[in-house]
Amino acid sequence: PNPYTKPASTQRRRKSSNDQVPVVPDPSPDYKVADCLSTSEQWDDLLNYITTSSFCTSEHAALQKMWFNAVYEIHIKTKNLKKHLTPAVKYRLRKQNPIPASISSVQPSTNNYFTAEAKNLMETVFNVNKRPDPETVQMLSQQTGLTAKQIRNFFKNKRSRS
């Protein structure tokens, strides 16, 4: 045995301070179940539970840490790694395993397509005048319910694409 290394039984994988899950005051019953699964290192069950349950917004940060810690631990277990993960590997794992909607505070983006009536009206005006004056933009804004900036951007994009 190498005298400069600890015996295998006492070697532990170092966790960074970023891996620590923040404390949640007054946790919900669903959070307590997730915390129990995390503490007992049931990583696959934890990921499944987080995906299928709903949580309070105040718990999202802690659950996101739990989510990524579980992803990291599963990777370490499946690859049979003995050392800690590099930042590059963690980044790749986060990209491959994004947090589910149940613990994401970000609302899914909505499409910002114009209504058919608004688009038809603006295209009619575009066929007559590719550069509408401010009065025309104001008139279109009132008729379509869009902002002047949206209308100017429509005309700008339409000119560049035609």
PDB file of C-alpha atoms in Angstrom:
ATOM      1  CA  PRO A   1       0.000   0.000   0.000  1.00  0.00           C
ATOM      2  CA  ASN A   2       1.036   3.573  -0.688  1.00  0.00           C
ATOM      3  CA  PRO A   3       1.963   5.320   2.593  1.00  0.00           C
ATOM      4  CA  TYR A   4       0.823   8.679   1.217  1.00  0.00           C
ATOM      5  CA  THR A   5      -2.829   7.761   0.678  1.00  0.00           C
ATOM      6  CA  LYS A   6      -5.495   6.973   3.210  1.00  0.00           C
ATOM      7  CA  PRO A   7      -6.869   3.444   3.328  1.00  0.00           C
ATOM      8  CA  ALA A   8      -9.877   2.985   1.045  1.00  0.00           C
ATOM      9  CA  SER A   9     -12.279   2.698   3.977  1.00  0.00           C
ATOM     10  CA  THR A  10     -11.543   6.258   5.177  1.00  0.00           C
ATOM     11  CA  GLN A  11     -11.391   7.957   1.762  1.00  0.00           C
ATOM     12  CA  ARG A  12     -14.426  10.126   1.125  1.00  0.00           C
ATOM     13  CA  ARG A  13     -15.483  12.009  -1.917  1.00  0.00           C
ATOM     14  CA  ARG A  14     -15.183  15.723  -1.283  1.00  0.00           C
ATOM     15  CA  LYS A  15     -18.377  17.746  -1.721  1.00  0.00           C
ATOM     16  CA  SER A  16     -18.169  21.379  -2.647  1.00  0.00           C
ATOM     17  CA  SER A  17     -20.084  24.023  -0.729  1.00  0.00           C
ATOM     18  CA  ASN A  18     -22.231  24.516  -3.848  1.00  0.00           C
ATOM     19  CA  ASP A  19     -23.648  21.002  -3.384  1.00  0.00           C
ATOM     20  CA  GLN A  20     -25.181  21.876   0.001  1.00  0.00           C
ATOM     21  CA  VAL A  21     -28.981  22.030   0.014  1.00  0.00           C
ATOM     22  CA  PRO A  22     -30.304  25.233   1.617  1.00  0.00           C
ATOM     23  CA  VAL A  23     -32.497  24.925   4.706  1.00  0.00           C
ATOM     24  CA  VAL A  24     -36.226  25.328   4.031  1.00  0.00           C
ATOM     25  CA  PRO A  25     -38.206  26.888   6.892  1.00  0.00           C
ATOM     26  CA  ASP A  26     -41.603  25.254   7.468  1.00  0.00           C
ATOM     27  CA  PRO A  27     -41.305  22.598   4.720  1.00  0.00           C
ATOM     28  CA  SER A  28     -44.368  21.045   3.097  1.00  0.00           C
ATOM     29  CA  PRO A  29     -45.116  17.294   3.454  1.00  0.00           C
ATOM     30  CA  ASP A  30     -44.016  16.749  -0.179  1.00  0.00           C
ATOM     31  CA  TYR A  31     -40.696  18.459   0.537  1.00  0.00           C
ATOM     32  CA  LYS A  32     -40.187  16.290   3.634  1.00  0.00           C
ATOM     33  CA  VAL A  33     -40.618  13.150   1.517  1.00  0.00           C
ATOM     34  CA  ALA A  34     -38.090  14.453  -1.037  1.00  0.00           C
ATOM     35  CA  ASP A  35     -35.654  15.347   1.756  1.00  0.00           C
ATOM     36  CA  CYS A  36     -36.044  11.868   3.250  1.00  0.00           C
ATOM     37  CA  LEU A  37     -35.316  10.259  -0.135  1.00  0.00           C
ATOM     38  CA  SER A  38     -32.250  12.492  -0.533  1.00  0.00           C
ATOM     39  CA  THR A  39     -30.962  11.726   2.961  1.00  0.00           C
ATOM     40  CA  SER A  40     -31.388   7.991   2.403  1.00  0.00           C
ATOM     41  CA  GLU A  41     -29.611   8.320  -0.987  1.00  0.00           C
ATOM     42  CA  GLN A  42     -32.467   6.856  -3.006  1.00  0.00           C
ATOM     43  CA  TRP A  43     -31.520   8.953  -6.022  1.00  0.00           C
ATOM     44  CA  ASP A  44     -33.726   7.383  -8.710  1.00  0.00           C
ATOM     45  CA  ASP A  45     -36.774   7.514  -6.448  1.00  0.00           C
ATOM     46  CA  LEU A  46     -35.961  11.144  -5.589  1.00  0.00           C
ATOM     47  CA  LEU A  47     -35.811  12.198  -9.244  1.00  0.00           C
ATOM     48  CA  ASN A  48     -39.081  10.398  -9.974  1.00  0.00           C
ATOM     49  CA  TYR A  49     -40.789  11.911  -6.920  1.00  0.00           C
ATOM     50  CA  ILE A  50     -39.658  15.466  -7.720  1.00  0.00           C
ATOM     51  CA  THR A  51     -40.851  15.103 -11.313  1.00  0.00           C
ATOM     52  CA  THR A  52     -44.307  13.846 -10.361  1.00  0.00           C
ATOM     53  CA  SER A  53     -45.048  16.041  -7.303  1.00  0.00           C
ATOM     54  CA  SER A  54     -45.840  19.720  -6.905  1.00  0.00           C
ATOM     55  CA  PHE A  55     -43.996  21.974  -4.471  1.00  0.00           C
ATOM     56  CA  CYS A  56     -44.194  25.483  -3.004  1.00  0.00           C
ATOM     57  CA  THR A  57     -42.176  28.133  -4.828  1.00  0.00           C
ATOM     58  CA  SER A  58     -40.188  28.804  -1.641  1.00  0.00           C
ATOM     59  CA  GLU A  59     -38.873  25.218  -1.808  1.00  0.00           C
ATOM     60  CA  HIS A  60     -37.725  25.315  -5.433  1.00  0.00           C
ATOM     61  CA  ALA A  61     -34.109  26.402  -4.766  1.00  0.00           C
ATOM     62  CA  ALA A  62     -33.514  23.588  -2.274  1.00  0.00           C
ATOM     63  CA  LEU A  63     -35.218  21.026  -4.508  1.00  0.00           C
ATOM     64  CA  GLN A  64     -33.128  22.130  -7.492  1.00  0.00           C
ATOM     65  CA  LYS A  65     -29.979  21.486  -5.440  1.00  0.00           C
ATOM     66  CA  MET A  66     -31.368  18.070  -4.455  1.00  0.00           C
ATOM     67  CA  TRP A  67     -32.184  17.358  -8.110  1.00  0.00           C
ATOM     68  CA  PHE A  68     -28.682  18.092  -9.369  1.00  0.00           C
ATOM     69  CA  ASN A  69     -26.987  16.345  -6.425  1.00  0.00           C
ATOM     70  CA  ALA A  70     -29.032  13.243  -7.283  1.00  0.00           C
ATOM     71  CA  VAL A  71     -28.050  13.539 -10.952  1.00  0.00           C
ATOM     72  CA  TYR A  72     -24.379  13.837  -9.946  1.00  0.00           C
ATOM     73  CA  GLU A  73     -24.580  10.866  -7.568  1.00  0.00           C
ATOM     74  CA  ILE A  74     -26.281   8.667 -10.164  1.00  0.00           C
ATOM     75  CA  HIS A  75     -23.533   9.576 -12.644  1.00  0.00           C
ATOM     76  CA  ILE A  76     -20.830   8.733 -10.107  1.00  0.00           C
ATOM     77  CA  LYS A  77     -22.519   5.414  -9.290  1.00  0.00           C
ATOM     78  CA  THR A  78     -23.075   4.378 -12.921  1.00  0.00           C
ATOM     79  CA  LYS A  79     -19.555   5.346 -13.986  1.00  0.00           C
ATOM     80  CA  ASN A  80     -18.034   3.897 -10.799  1.00  0.00           C
ATOM     81  CA  LEU A  81     -16.028   7.085 -10.180  1.00  0.00           C
ATOM     82  CA  LYS A  82     -13.929   7.567  -7.068  1.00  0.00           C
ATOM     83  CA  LYS A  83     -13.124  11.280  -7.349  1.00  0.00           C
ATOM     84  CA  HIS A  84     -15.307  14.363  -7.388  1.00  0.00           C
ATOM     85  CA  LEU A  85     -16.841  15.647 -10.624  1.00  0.00           C
ATOM     86  CA  THR A  86     -15.188  18.466 -12.517  1.00  0.00           C
ATOM     87  CA  PRO A  87     -17.170  21.632 -13.245  1.00  0.00           C
ATOM     88  CA  ALA A  88     -17.240  20.700 -16.935  1.00  0.00           C
ATOM     89  CA  VAL A  89     -18.828  17.309 -16.184  1.00  0.00           C
ATOM     90  CA  LYS A  90     -21.370  18.927 -13.857  1.00  0.00           C
ATOM     91  CA  TYR A  91     -22.245  21.467 -16.560  1.00  0.00           C
ATOM     92  CA  ARG A  92     -22.783  18.682 -19.096  1.00  0.00           C
ATOM     93  CA  LEU A  93     -24.956  16.737 -16.642  1.00  0.00           C
ATOM     94  CA  ARG A  94     -27.067  19.831 -15.910  1.00  0.00           C
ATOM     95  CA  LYS A  95     -27.626  20.333 -19.639  1.00  0.00           C
ATOM     96  CA  GLN A  96     -28.562  16.674 -20.122  1.00  0.00           C
ATOM     97  CA  ASN A  97     -30.858  16.610 -17.065  1.00  0.00           C
ATOM     98  CA  PRO A  98     -32.684  19.948 -16.812  1.00  0.00           C
ATOM     99  CA  ILE A  99     -34.833  20.605 -13.765  1.00  0.00           C
ATOM    100  CA  PRO A 100     -38.473  19.572 -14.213  1.00  0.00           C
ATOM    101  CA  ALA A 101     -41.333  22.063 -14.357  1.00  0.00           C
ATOM    102  CA  SER A 102     -42.488  20.973 -10.886  1.00  0.00           C
ATOM    103  CA  ILE A 103     -39.511  22.780  -9.282  1.00  0.00           C
ATOM    104  CA  SER A 104     -38.823  25.459 -11.853  1.00  0.00           C
ATOM    105  CA  SER A 105     -39.846  29.001 -10.994  1.00  0.00           C
ATOM    106  CA  VAL A 106     -39.506  29.981 -14.640  1.00  0.00           C
ATOM    107  CA  GLN A 107     -42.792  30.045 -16.487  1.00  0.00           C
ATOM    108  CA  PRO A 108     -42.777  28.310 -19.867  1.00  0.00           C
ATOM    109  CA  SER A 109     -42.485  30.842 -22.642  1.00  0.00           C
ATOM    110  CA  THR A 110     -45.579  31.602 -24.610  1.00  0.00           C
ATOM    111  CA  ASN A 111     -45.537  32.213 -28.307  1.00  0.00           C
ATOM    112  CA  ASN A 112     -45.832  35.840 -29.224  1.00  0.00           C
ATOM    113  CA  TYR A 113     -47.488  35.393 -32.571  1.00  0.00           C
ATOM    114  CA  PHE A 114     -49.808  38.133 -33.688  1.00  0.00           C
ATOM    115  CA  THR A 115     -53.462  37.421 -34.217  1.00  0.00           C
ATOM    116  CA  ALA A 116     -54.418  36.739 -37.822  1.00  0.00           C
ATOM    117  CA  GLU A 117     -56.394  39.999 -37.980  1.00  0.00           C
ATOM    118  CA  ALA A 118     -53.472  42.082 -36.693  1.00  0.00           C
ATOM    119  CA  LYS A 119     -51.040  40.395 -39.066  1.00  0.00           C
ATOM    120  CA  ASN A 120     -53.356  40.851 -42.074  1.00  0.00           C
ATOM    121  CA  LEU A 121     -53.858  44.544 -41.258  1.00  0.00           C
ATOM    122  CA  MET A 122     -50.119  45.179 -40.877  1.00  0.00           C
ATOM    123  CA  GLU A 123     -49.341  43.279 -44.107  1.00  0.00           C
ATOM    124  CA  THR A 124     -51.954  45.349 -45.960  1.00  0.00           C
ATOM    125  CA  VAL A 125     -50.324  48.548 -44.712  1.00  0.00           C
ATOM    126  CA  PHE A 126     -46.882  47.112 -45.545  1.00  0.00           C
ATOM    127  CA  ASN A 127     -47.930  46.498 -49.166  1.00  0.00           C
ATOM    128  CA  VAL A 128     -48.854  50.197 -49.440  1.00  0.00           C
ATOM    129  CA  ASN A 129     -46.035  51.693 -47.360  1.00  0.00           C
ATOM    130  CA  LYS A 130     -42.942  49.768 -46.207  1.00  0.00           C
ATOM    131  CA  ARG A 131     -41.990  52.574 -43.771  1.00  0.00           C
ATOM    132  CA  PRO A 132     -45.098  53.801 -41.941  1.00  0.00           C
ATOM    133  CA  ASP A 133     -45.022  57.226 -40.312  1.00  0.00           C
ATOM    134  CA  PRO A 134     -45.635  57.596 -36.540  1.00  0.00           C
ATOM    135  CA  GLU A 135     -49.315  58.461 -37.105  1.00  0.00           C
ATOM    136  CA  THR A 136     -49.867  55.212 -39.025  1.00  0.00           C
ATOM    137  CA  VAL A 137     -48.023  53.236 -36.340  1.00  0.00           C
ATOM    138  CA  GLN A 138     -50.237  54.853 -33.681  1.00  0.00           C
ATOM    139  CA  MET A 139     -53.363  54.045 -35.686  1.00  0.00           C
ATOM    140  CA  LEU A 140     -52.246  50.408 -36.098  1.00  0.00           C
ATOM    141  CA  SER A 141     -51.488  50.234 -32.394  1.00  0.00           C
ATOM    142  CA  GLN A 142     -55.015  51.308 -31.517  1.00  0.00           C
ATOM    143  CA  GLN A 143     -56.617  48.923 -34.008  1.00  0.00           C
ATOM    144  CA  THR A 144     -54.533  45.834 -33.167  1.00  0.00           C
ATOM    145  CA  GLY A 145     -53.906  46.300 -29.444  1.00  0.00           C
ATOM    146  CA  LEU A 146     -50.151  45.912 -30.031  1.00  0.00           C
ATOM    147  CA  THR A 147     -47.535  48.362 -28.797  1.00  0.00           C
ATOM    148  CA  ALA A 148     -45.879  50.800 -31.162  1.00  0.00           C
ATOM    149  CA  LYS A 149     -42.590  48.964 -30.625  1.00  0.00           C
ATOM    150  CA  GLN A 150     -44.136  45.639 -31.697  1.00  0.00           C
ATOM    151  CA  ILE A 151     -45.498  47.263 -34.839  1.00  0.00           C
ATOM    152  CA  ARG A 152     -42.169  48.944 -35.686  1.00  0.00           C
ATOM    153  CA  ASN A 153     -40.395  45.608 -35.172  1.00  0.00           C
ATOM    154  CA  PHE A 154     -42.920  43.858 -37.406  1.00  0.00           C
ATOM    155  CA  PHE A 155     -42.213  46.326 -40.228  1.00  0.00           C
ATOM    156  CA  LYS A 156     -38.459  46.174 -39.644  1.00  0.00           C
ATOM    157  CA  ASN A 157     -38.464  42.354 -39.777  1.00  0.00           C
ATOM    158  CA  LYS A 158     -40.820  42.319 -42.758  1.00  0.00           C
ATOM    159  CA  ARG A 159     -38.500  44.667 -44.705  1.00  0.00           C
ATOM    160  CA  SER A 160     -35.434  42.567 -43.902  1.00  0.00           C
ATOM    161  CA  ARG A 161     -37.154  39.314 -44.895  1.00  0.00           C
ATOM    162  CA  SER A 162     -38.677  40.541 -48.161  1.00  0.00           C
TER     163      SER A 162
END
